[in-house]
Amino acid sequence: MSTAGSFYYLRPGTFDVLGYSYGKLEGVASRRGKVKINLVLSGRWANEKIQVSEVTLADITEREVSKAEALQGPGTFVGGAICTTRVPLGGVRVWAYGLVTGYQWSTHRQEGTVDVNFGDSTETVPYQADNLQDVSVEIYALRPCASCGTSAVMPRELKQIHEKVYKKFNGADQIAVRNVDELVVDARVKPVNEAAILPIFDITNSKLCHVSVKHILDHVFYKDGNRPPPAGLVLNDSIFTAVDSVTDVVNTPTQLELNESVNDGLSDSEDDEVQQVPNPITTRRNETTDEPPRKRRRTGDSPHAVEAADRLHELRLRCQADQALQAYIDQLISLRRVGTAVERSSLISLTPRPVSEDNSQFRPSGIQSRIHQTLVHGNFSYMTPQQFIEHVQIHWNRYGLFPHPAVLRGLFSWDFGTRGLSIMHFVRVTEREKRDSVRRYDMSILSRKNSLPAPSSVSEFSMPVVQDLFTHVLKFLVELRVREMPNTRRALTELVEWTDERVELFRVHIADGAITLVAEIKTQFSTSHEAFLRVNQMILRQDVEAALAEANTAVTRRRTGEQPSATSTTGSYSKRPARGPVPLEVLKALPKQGGKAVCMRYLSREGCRGWNGKCRVDGRVHFKPAVLEDVVKQYIEKKYGGLAADLE
């Protein structure tokens, strides 16, 4: 039930901010069901001014969120352009620009994640407001610091570069500049490729639109900036629709292409057989005329092809640190060019042929890709499905398993159990076993046509009993340290001997082959086990007996008036004879009290602790004389390192 102080995730337009926001309910609803709600200054809107809006309570009741989520504000970044850090495949951490397309909040962990579309892929990253720098759409399109290392450009430097480019592009206190080459305000800034295709987020319907960088810059510079466009430039009212996106009917996808693009994420694409769907236009043409096939008239590359090519070029620029990956991308670009040239020069029939791909390629379904992206991280998250499987195949000796394509395909999406994958598919194999298996299986076909091999039979099972034993021993000893247990020398000796006996018993059971008894040894390392309780009781009994004996000795000494002897007392309180013979002239010069000479150690920096106020050396007494002879001072300086501080 909504009460005062509740927090809500609000739609765009509730406050004077461009995007989603969080609000805090104030007061109670009026008769018309209206309530006042305050803007929560968090996330993207942390530096905004205080705002109050009036909304209908029924419209926001189901959008209530926790206080922790509202104060951190991950949902405020949805729909916004950001600049954050990213580690490309095989590269170093660099700055990257992207769009936040969604978010999630974990009530259990009290933390959130955001979905960031970087153009070439969408990644789910942990939400940290300090690591997400909100940028304007023109900075997102210009990308002044894209692929710059985070060590070369620090966060404050990044913000400063963004401000300079923004002011120069929009003409803040200066003449506005549209030419991207003139917007290079720093040696680390590179001009953007205006032909590149970027996604932008339409917040009105929560959809992504793909337009060129040139279209974004033209719309912001001329349309939003109220500047007259150059001759021949036509701009729509919305930035999400470019004029050149309207294509001729020849480029309209056929029903076959539509069927291929609309794919259910729950189905395995490898199992789908390509069905030939007749094109109604060409079917009618074949029915009405006997015109022979003609060459295809080129009306321009489709927007999807242009977008894919631009993304490849952009990805190549981002991977400058990885020459091997750049070479791989160059091969893809060359293959696309060769394929386009062959398509333009080939003769085709009017009846469309089914579009098919190489049957040896791995094409995971939507749910398989989602599972894979959830499980992997690091460099593996940047690999395509084909690259992932080929990488494991190449480096099979690093993992020790036999890299059968069907096994790796199952590993990609964790297809254990009913999907057919077994842990016995991942047993270690030798080089010879691997060569023998390669002769029996086709290692190049990655599709589902290459079925899973039979898993290895179970002949033995490794039992990590030694590791389990010492893990329990470690936990047991750590627990003893935090407990108030006797730590005398005798108690520690008993504990060490008891531990040695348990480990020896472990060895005996191993030699006898009693695996069940071996596994039970670790259970004895517990403070509640009867074996430990017995040794603990023995330790306590010994300590009690020692304490009683010491108490009886002390009572006897008090009755007889004896001083503790060297044999009955240990430590610093035991009596000991004086250091060597003291020169006669020093003895004569020592001050005396009650017929006893003063203790020179007591007067030195070392000091003499004594026993019950008496000196530990026979014939000496503790007191501080008013005057000391020079010969005594020199002797104390030589033997004991000097006089005490209060006697100097």
XYZ file of C-alpha atoms in Angstrom:
648
model
C 0.000 0.000 0.000
C 1.320 3.429 -0.948
C 2.181 5.603 2.048
C 4.079 8.822 2.601
C 7.793 8.211 2.115
C 7.358 5.494 -0.521
C 9.593 5.548 -3.607
C 8.548 5.073 -7.247
C 10.188 4.632 -10.637
C 8.527 7.265 -12.831
C 8.073 7.570 -16.575
C 9.582 10.374 -18.670
C 7.677 13.642 -18.416
C 6.846 13.418 -14.722
C 9.609 15.907 -13.911
C 11.517 18.421 -15.980
C 14.242 15.917 -16.892
C 14.818 14.049 -20.154
C 14.277 10.468 -19.097
C 13.159 8.145 -16.363
C 13.438 9.242 -12.744
C 12.692 8.246 -9.166
C 10.226 10.042 -6.924
C 9.349 10.107 -3.245
C 5.729 10.355 -2.165
C 4.863 13.279 0.109
C 1.640 13.600 2.072
C -1.633 11.845 1.297
C -3.834 11.738 -1.781
C -6.431 14.412 -2.381
C -10.081 13.748 -3.108
C -9.266 13.560 -6.801
C -6.590 10.937 -6.120
C -3.727 13.355 -6.755
C -0.509 13.201 -4.738
C 2.635 15.304 -4.615
C 5.884 13.563 -5.349
C 9.445 14.882 -5.045
C 12.274 14.159 -7.466
C 14.922 11.900 -5.906
C 18.310 13.433 -6.673
C 20.196 10.257 -7.523
C 21.967 8.593 -10.432
C 21.795 10.647 -13.599
C 19.855 13.441 -11.866
C 22.035 13.748 -8.749
C 22.926 17.375 -9.572
C 19.421 18.513 -10.552
C 17.435 21.091 -8.599
C 14.639 20.066 -6.251
C 11.434 19.440 -8.183
C 7.890 18.644 -7.074
C 5.206 17.226 -9.342
C 1.583 16.207 -8.949
C 0.524 12.813 -10.271
C -2.393 10.439 -9.988
C -1.725 7.866 -7.294
C -3.370 5.068 -9.284
C -0.888 5.608 -12.150
C 2.192 4.987 -10.011
C 0.990 2.481 -7.406
C 2.406 -0.524 -9.271
C 5.749 1.215 -9.933
C 6.890 1.258 -6.298
C 10.558 0.418 -5.681
C 12.816 0.085 -2.662
C 14.514 3.010 -0.991
C 17.981 1.619 -1.754
C 17.226 1.433 -5.486
C 15.822 4.964 -5.586
C 18.800 6.453 -3.738
C 21.313 4.725 -6.037
C 19.323 5.498 -9.193
C 20.290 2.862 -11.787
C 17.029 3.342 -13.706
C 17.738 7.024 -14.380
C 20.333 6.070 -17.011
C 17.853 4.108 -19.150
C 17.614 5.771 -22.561
C 20.692 7.907 -21.984
C 24.046 7.932 -23.737
C 27.055 7.217 -21.561
C 30.809 6.924 -21.697
C 32.289 4.117 -19.624
C 35.279 1.791 -19.553
C 35.493 -1.475 -21.462
C 38.113 -4.141 -22.179
C 38.015 -5.236 -25.849
C 39.039 -8.746 -26.814
C 42.787 -9.086 -26.351
C 43.200 -5.370 -25.622
C 43.524 -2.961 -22.723
C 40.848 -1.045 -20.822
C 39.618 1.838 -22.970
C 36.825 4.393 -23.009
C 33.704 3.347 -24.919
C 30.405 5.036 -25.742
C 27.064 3.291 -25.524
C 23.354 3.465 -24.790
C 21.721 2.240 -21.592
C 18.747 0.193 -22.781
C 17.598 -1.325 -19.496
C 18.442 -2.113 -15.900
C 17.833 -4.647 -13.152
C 17.855 -4.338 -9.357
C 18.655 -7.163 -6.941
C 16.761 -6.750 -3.686
C 18.818 -9.517 -2.090
C 22.242 -8.039 -2.922
C 21.050 -4.412 -2.835
C 22.838 -3.639 -6.097
C 21.869 -3.110 -9.710
C 23.057 -3.781 -13.238
C 22.526 -1.866 -16.480
C 22.316 -3.121 -20.065
C 24.649 -1.114 -22.307
C 24.468 -1.260 -26.121
C 27.946 -0.515 -27.497
C 26.856 -0.813 -31.120
C 28.598 -4.112 -31.764
C 27.168 -5.892 -28.723
C 24.995 -5.410 -25.659
C 26.550 -6.114 -22.270
C 25.180 -6.239 -18.744
C 27.569 -4.385 -16.457
C 27.436 -3.731 -12.693
C 25.903 -0.373 -11.897
C 28.348 2.169 -10.510
C 27.283 5.787 -10.891
C 30.901 6.979 -10.766
C 31.816 4.764 -13.738
C 28.933 5.910 -15.993
C 29.496 9.405 -17.377
C 26.303 10.819 -18.856
C 26.931 12.497 -22.238
C 24.812 14.390 -24.746
C 23.723 12.821 -28.018
C 26.216 14.884 -30.032
C 29.120 13.743 -27.824
C 27.826 10.175 -28.167
C 27.940 10.562 -31.961
C 31.315 12.361 -32.093
C 32.984 9.879 -29.681
C 36.047 12.058 -29.093
C 37.752 9.624 -26.707
C 36.655 6.299 -28.196
C 39.319 3.581 -27.843
C 41.534 5.871 -25.742
C 43.181 4.022 -22.879
C 41.979 4.866 -19.392
C 45.579 5.451 -18.356
C 46.143 7.947 -21.180
C 42.887 9.809 -20.493
C 41.846 10.025 -16.858
C 38.159 10.562 -15.910
C 38.577 14.285 -15.226
C 40.460 14.732 -18.488
C 37.671 12.871 -20.281
C 35.057 15.223 -18.848
C 37.153 18.253 -19.818
C 37.520 17.026 -23.416
C 33.763 16.426 -23.631
C 33.057 19.969 -22.428
C 35.440 21.492 -24.984
C 33.979 19.508 -27.880
C 30.405 20.245 -26.743
C 31.004 24.004 -26.521
C 32.807 24.117 -29.855
C 30.109 22.118 -31.645
C 27.192 24.087 -30.162
C 28.880 27.495 -30.307
C 28.946 28.255 -26.581
C 30.800 31.606 -26.288
C 32.319 30.989 -29.723
C 31.420 30.265 -33.336
C 29.719 26.886 -33.771
C 31.698 24.325 -35.784
C 30.090 21.528 -37.798
C 33.232 20.115 -39.461
C 34.329 17.071 -37.459
C 37.981 17.610 -38.400
C 37.907 21.029 -36.725
C 36.427 19.539 -33.553
C 39.725 17.852 -32.678
C 40.482 19.768 -29.476
C 43.195 17.458 -28.200
C 45.998 15.368 -29.676
C 44.311 12.267 -28.264
C 41.012 13.040 -30.027
C 40.359 11.531 -33.467
C 37.678 12.691 -35.935
C 34.686 10.386 -36.180
C 33.617 8.519 -39.306
C 30.320 10.181 -40.246
C 29.249 7.186 -42.324
C 29.200 4.912 -39.283
C 25.811 3.647 -38.127
C 24.914 4.120 -34.469
C 21.908 3.011 -32.417
C 19.874 5.695 -30.646
C 17.174 5.076 -28.063
C 13.652 6.363 -28.732
C 12.410 6.856 -25.192
C 8.803 7.383 -26.296
C 8.395 3.738 -27.348
C 11.537 2.131 -25.817
C 12.941 1.084 -29.197
C 16.345 1.345 -30.817
C 16.760 3.119 -34.126
C 19.894 2.923 -36.265
C 20.988 6.098 -38.040
C 24.277 7.457 -39.313
C 26.575 9.714 -37.336
C 26.113 12.378 -40.011
C 22.344 12.335 -39.522
C 22.689 12.778 -35.738
C 25.148 15.660 -36.066
C 23.127 17.385 -38.796
C 19.906 17.132 -36.806
C 21.449 18.500 -33.603
C 23.466 21.211 -35.353
C 20.841 22.513 -37.788
C 17.448 21.372 -36.462
C 17.961 21.709 -32.715
C 20.353 24.630 -33.120
C 17.886 26.582 -35.346
C 20.533 27.038 -38.024
C 19.750 27.073 -41.764
C 20.826 23.765 -43.352
C 22.979 23.787 -46.491
C 21.373 23.357 -49.896
C 20.199 19.819 -50.570
C 20.078 18.750 -46.905
C 16.597 17.650 -45.834
C 15.919 16.858 -42.181
C 12.865 15.247 -40.639
C 11.242 16.530 -37.479
C 12.443 13.479 -35.536
C 16.060 12.500 -35.072
C 14.986 8.855 -35.072
C 14.006 8.900 -38.767
C 16.532 9.660 -41.474
C 15.459 10.690 -44.977
C 17.793 8.200 -46.633
C 16.278 5.341 -44.622
C 13.279 5.235 -47.007
C 14.327 2.690 -49.656
C 12.910 1.636 -52.972
C 10.478 -1.266 -53.157
C 13.233 -3.355 -54.740
C 15.107 -3.333 -51.410
C 12.027 -4.357 -49.445
C 12.710 -7.752 -47.846
C 10.778 -10.650 -49.279
C 8.574 -12.905 -47.233
C 11.440 -15.390 -47.069
C 13.771 -12.817 -45.503
C 11.081 -11.815 -43.036
C 10.610 -15.425 -42.020
C 14.341 -15.766 -41.486
C 14.665 -12.590 -39.432
C 11.727 -13.383 -37.147
C 13.156 -16.275 -35.165
C 11.768 -17.652 -31.963
C 14.434 -17.442 -29.280
C 13.302 -20.749 -27.780
C 13.935 -22.781 -30.915
C 17.252 -24.181 -32.012
C 18.147 -22.459 -35.261
C 20.323 -25.398 -36.286
C 17.297 -27.680 -36.410
C 15.274 -25.400 -38.641
C 15.151 -26.469 -42.258
C 15.000 -23.623 -44.773
C 11.651 -23.659 -46.469
C 11.183 -22.284 -49.944
C 8.511 -19.612 -49.814
C 7.363 -18.388 -53.205
C 7.660 -14.689 -53.830
C 4.198 -13.460 -54.871
C 5.647 -10.786 -57.175
C 7.902 -13.142 -59.127
C 5.255 -15.866 -59.120
C 2.764 -13.616 -60.831
C 5.435 -12.490 -63.286
C 6.264 -16.098 -64.187
C 2.585 -16.863 -64.650
C 1.988 -14.000 -67.074
C 5.161 -13.942 -69.148
C 7.803 -16.235 -70.521
C 10.494 -13.592 -70.198
C 13.917 -15.203 -69.711
C 16.002 -14.437 -66.629
C 17.826 -11.159 -66.677
C 20.738 -9.762 -64.716
C 19.854 -8.283 -61.352
C 19.800 -4.508 -61.512
C 21.809 -3.070 -58.639
C 19.832 -0.448 -56.795
C 22.303 0.005 -53.979
C 23.336 -2.037 -50.982
C 20.655 -2.695 -48.398
C 20.758 -0.698 -45.148
C 21.551 -3.877 -43.228
C 24.606 -4.567 -45.392
C 25.870 -0.990 -45.033
C 25.332 -1.122 -41.294
C 27.210 -4.421 -40.967
C 30.143 -3.127 -43.006
C 30.343 0.071 -40.951
C 30.285 -1.929 -37.747
C 33.168 -4.066 -38.970
C 35.232 -0.964 -39.749
C 34.376 0.557 -36.397
C 35.287 -2.667 -34.600
C 38.615 -2.739 -36.426
C 39.436 0.773 -35.188
C 38.609 -0.231 -31.642
C 40.909 -3.269 -31.749
C 44.117 -1.503 -32.745
C 45.966 -3.114 -29.846
C 45.249 -6.627 -31.128
C 46.867 -7.167 -34.539
C 45.638 -10.764 -34.768
C 42.037 -9.681 -34.290
C 42.501 -6.880 -36.836
C 43.734 -9.421 -39.374
C 40.669 -11.564 -38.695
C 38.384 -8.553 -39.219
C 40.214 -7.683 -42.452
C 39.473 -11.194 -43.718
C 35.785 -10.718 -42.940
C 35.730 -7.384 -44.760
C 37.465 -8.952 -47.773
C 35.033 -11.865 -47.827
C 32.092 -9.455 -47.750
C 33.546 -7.490 -50.674
C 34.184 -10.658 -52.693
C 30.687 -11.914 -51.961
C 29.156 -8.609 -53.050
C 31.156 -8.610 -56.296
C 30.138 -12.178 -57.101
C 26.506 -11.387 -56.378
C 26.565 -8.378 -58.701
C 28.111 -10.327 -61.603
C 26.053 -13.498 -61.305
C 22.879 -14.446 -63.167
C 19.866 -15.265 -61.058
C 16.484 -16.669 -61.832
C 13.288 -14.887 -61.048
C 12.255 -17.680 -58.685
C 14.035 -17.041 -55.374
C 16.330 -19.756 -54.129
C 16.299 -20.661 -50.438
C 18.938 -18.762 -48.506
C 21.152 -21.206 -46.654
C 24.323 -20.890 -44.654
C 27.251 -23.211 -44.254
C 25.919 -26.280 -42.481
C 29.204 -26.677 -40.625
C 28.753 -23.408 -38.718
C 27.372 -23.208 -35.189
C 24.202 -21.121 -34.947
C 22.873 -21.082 -31.371
C 19.314 -20.142 -30.548
C 18.340 -17.087 -28.561
C 18.002 -18.953 -25.271
C 21.363 -20.663 -25.811
C 23.089 -17.318 -26.377
C 21.406 -15.866 -23.301
C 22.589 -18.756 -21.131
C 26.122 -18.482 -22.527
C 26.384 -14.732 -21.895
C 25.215 -15.276 -18.325
C 27.888 -17.894 -17.628
C 30.996 -16.480 -19.313
C 33.005 -13.342 -18.614
C 36.204 -11.660 -19.716
C 37.510 -12.412 -23.203
C 34.989 -15.234 -23.725
C 32.088 -12.770 -23.519
C 33.438 -10.949 -26.601
C 33.748 -14.080 -28.737
C 31.160 -15.134 -31.261
C 29.786 -18.690 -30.847
C 32.022 -19.891 -33.679
C 35.093 -18.198 -32.170
C 34.379 -19.683 -28.744
C 34.242 -23.263 -30.019
C 37.263 -22.851 -32.291
C 39.243 -21.297 -29.417
C 38.584 -24.298 -27.149
C 39.404 -26.677 -30.005
C 42.735 -24.985 -30.662
C 43.721 -24.853 -26.991
C 42.349 -28.273 -26.048
C 45.591 -29.292 -24.322
C 45.146 -26.379 -21.923
C 41.857 -27.857 -20.712
C 42.708 -31.551 -21.146
C 39.407 -32.648 -22.698
C 38.687 -34.086 -26.134
C 37.348 -31.125 -28.185
C 34.520 -32.856 -30.037
C 32.347 -30.211 -31.791
C 29.115 -31.525 -30.268
C 30.638 -31.474 -26.777
C 31.804 -27.883 -27.222
C 28.410 -26.956 -28.629
C 26.825 -28.339 -25.475
C 29.405 -26.572 -23.317
C 28.469 -23.287 -24.981
C 24.997 -23.334 -23.420
C 25.554 -25.811 -20.529
C 23.439 -28.604 -22.073
C 23.818 -31.119 -19.251
C 21.264 -33.717 -18.258
C 18.292 -34.014 -20.582
C 20.172 -32.103 -23.290
C 22.625 -35.022 -23.530
C 25.833 -33.560 -22.112
C 27.599 -35.496 -19.351
C 30.515 -34.735 -17.080
C 32.173 -37.840 -18.549
C 32.550 -35.938 -21.821
C 35.180 -33.825 -20.052
C 37.548 -36.516 -18.810
C 41.209 -35.862 -19.464
C 42.711 -37.508 -22.544
C 46.266 -38.073 -23.657
C 47.723 -36.949 -26.961
C 47.454 -40.468 -28.349
C 43.813 -40.844 -27.277
C 43.058 -37.510 -28.897
C 44.641 -38.598 -32.216
C 42.670 -41.857 -32.195
C 39.412 -39.979 -31.565
C 40.100 -37.487 -34.357
C 40.276 -40.378 -36.833
C 36.816 -41.560 -35.763
C 34.952 -38.225 -35.666
C 34.495 -35.279 -38.010
C 35.938 -32.326 -36.098
C 34.950 -29.630 -38.609
C 31.133 -29.848 -38.540
C 29.811 -27.782 -35.633
C 26.103 -28.041 -36.449
C 23.630 -30.385 -34.758
C 24.145 -32.914 -37.553
C 27.330 -33.874 -35.729
C 25.776 -35.638 -32.735
C 27.257 -36.135 -29.301
C 29.651 -39.078 -28.905
C 29.012 -41.641 -26.215
C 30.493 -40.483 -22.904
C 33.417 -42.378 -21.436
C 32.538 -45.233 -19.124
C 33.130 -44.654 -15.427
C 36.051 -46.790 -14.236
C 37.197 -44.843 -11.190
C 36.204 -41.775 -9.294
C 38.734 -39.469 -7.701
C 38.162 -39.008 -3.967
C 39.782 -35.802 -2.661
C 39.950 -37.189 0.881
C 43.353 -35.662 1.636
C 42.212 -32.193 0.666
C 38.989 -32.616 2.640
C 40.940 -33.769 5.696
C 43.277 -30.789 5.834
C 40.424 -28.418 5.032
C 38.625 -29.658 8.153
C 41.863 -29.514 10.175
C 42.384 -25.889 9.154
C 38.821 -24.917 10.088
C 39.184 -26.780 13.387
C 42.430 -25.043 14.374
C 41.064 -21.636 13.408
C 38.017 -22.299 15.579
C 40.258 -23.222 18.530
C 42.125 -19.932 18.232
C 38.972 -17.879 18.705
C 37.740 -20.008 21.634
C 38.868 -19.423 25.229
C 40.834 -22.640 25.571
C 43.956 -23.266 27.673
C 47.076 -22.219 25.790
C 49.738 -23.401 28.176
C 52.710 -25.337 26.893
C 51.340 -28.576 28.317
C 47.900 -28.011 26.728
C 49.370 -27.227 23.310
C 51.582 -30.305 23.486
C 48.568 -32.517 24.184
C 46.646 -30.931 21.294
C 49.513 -31.467 18.830
C 49.894 -35.094 19.876
C 46.151 -35.664 19.499
C 46.225 -34.186 15.968
C 49.211 -36.353 15.031
C 47.335 -39.443 16.209
C 44.341 -38.606 14.008
C 46.556 -38.097 10.939
C 48.370 -41.358 11.699
C 45.025 -43.144 11.914
C 44.199 -41.664 8.495
C 47.349 -43.312 7.105
C 46.452 -46.660 8.679
C 43.008 -46.676 7.057
C 44.545 -45.758 3.685
C 46.949 -48.694 3.953
C 44.087 -51.049 4.872
C 41.924 -49.800 2.012
C 39.141 -48.783 4.406
C 37.900 -45.821 2.362
C 34.774 -45.393 4.489
C 36.834 -45.063 7.671
C 39.212 -42.686 5.879
C 36.363 -40.308 5.099
C 35.206 -40.408 8.739
C 38.531 -39.158 10.141
C 37.727 -35.562 9.202
C 34.595 -35.646 11.365
C 36.769 -36.017 14.493
C 38.181 -32.525 13.958
C 35.226 -30.890 15.656
C 34.890 -29.310 19.084
C 31.767 -31.395 19.671
C 33.277 -34.774 18.719
C 33.799 -37.218 21.585
C 37.464 -37.788 20.661
C 38.260 -34.103 21.084
C 36.080 -33.785 24.186
C 38.185 -36.477 25.887
C 41.487 -34.743 25.172
C 39.983 -31.396 26.120
C 38.840 -32.757 29.486
C 42.315 -34.153 30.094
C 43.867 -30.750 29.316
C 41.463 -29.004 31.671
C 42.135 -31.558 34.435
C 45.903 -31.048 34.099
C 45.515 -27.278 34.254
C 43.322 -27.531 37.356
C 45.841 -29.809 39.074
C 48.695 -27.445 38.217
C 46.735 -24.466 39.543
C 45.926 -26.273 42.805
C 49.556 -27.279 43.279
C 50.741 -23.713 42.734
C 48.128 -22.405 45.163
C 49.203 -24.884 47.857
C 52.849 -23.890 47.371
C 51.989 -20.206 47.745
C 50.052 -20.868 50.976
C 52.993 -22.834 52.392
C 55.422 -20.004 51.561
C 53.216 -17.449 53.265
C 53.072 -19.581 56.400
C 56.846 -20.172 56.573
C 57.874 -16.733 55.219
C 60.084 -18.292 52.544
C 60.979 -16.572 49.291
C 60.341 -18.447 46.022
C 63.389 -20.446 45.052
C 64.897 -20.752 41.612
C 63.531 -24.290 41.258
C 59.957 -23.491 42.252
C 59.489 -20.260 40.332
C 59.966 -19.609 36.660
C 60.235 -16.509 34.550
C 61.668 -13.125 35.458
C 60.984 -13.592 39.192
C 63.524 -16.385 39.782
C 66.557 -15.502 41.903
C 69.917 -15.400 40.241
C 73.418 -14.564 41.437
C 75.017 -11.164 40.839
C 76.961 -10.461 37.640
C 80.586 -11.310 38.186
C 82.767 -9.706 40.860
C 82.265 -5.975 41.382
C 85.484 -3.960 41.857
C 86.264 -3.205 45.506
C 86.343 0.563 45.028
C 82.852 0.407 43.505
C 81.518 -1.679 46.402
C 82.915 0.758 48.932
C 81.348 3.710 47.090
C 77.846 2.180 46.921
C 75.229 3.890 49.136
C 73.811 1.562 51.806
C 70.512 1.175 53.588
C 69.912 -1.202 56.468
C 73.400 -2.614 56.056
C 72.771 -3.568 52.408
C 74.256 -1.871 49.323
C 71.976 -0.385 46.692
C 71.195 -2.511 43.589
C 73.050 -0.930 40.667
C 70.724 -2.613 38.144
C 67.802 -0.900 39.895
C 69.512 2.463 39.271
C 70.274 1.680 35.604
C 68.199 1.963 32.453
C 67.580 -1.791 32.507
C 65.913 -1.692 35.910
C 65.354 -4.523 38.372
C 61.796 -5.729 38.939
C 62.610 -7.586 42.152
C 60.252 -9.781 44.152
C 57.701 -8.347 46.590
C 59.686 -5.105 46.770
C 62.977 -6.892 47.423
C 65.947 -7.297 45.097
C 66.558 -10.576 43.355
C 70.295 -10.458 44.258
C 71.339 -11.349 47.766
C 72.841 -8.429 49.727
C 71.223 -5.743 47.576
C 68.358 -3.359 48.308
C 66.169 -1.095 46.172
C 66.197 2.642 46.934
C 67.220 5.852 45.160
C 70.147 7.578 46.851
C 70.506 11.341 46.796
C 74.165 11.248 45.688
C 76.210 8.749 43.648
C 79.960 8.611 43.409
C 81.503 9.028 39.943
C 83.063 5.569 40.097
C 79.580 4.050 40.614
C 78.144 6.069 37.722
C 80.964 4.946 35.430
C 80.435 1.286 36.396
C 76.679 1.500 35.766
C 77.372 3.212 32.435
C 79.746 0.440 31.433
C 77.784 -2.589 32.647
C 74.136 -1.530 32.339
C 74.116 1.124 29.623
C 73.713 4.195 31.838
C 71.607 5.562 34.670
C 67.828 5.667 34.666
C 66.251 8.812 33.236
C 65.119 10.122 36.642
C 68.669 9.852 38.090
C 70.630 11.576 35.311
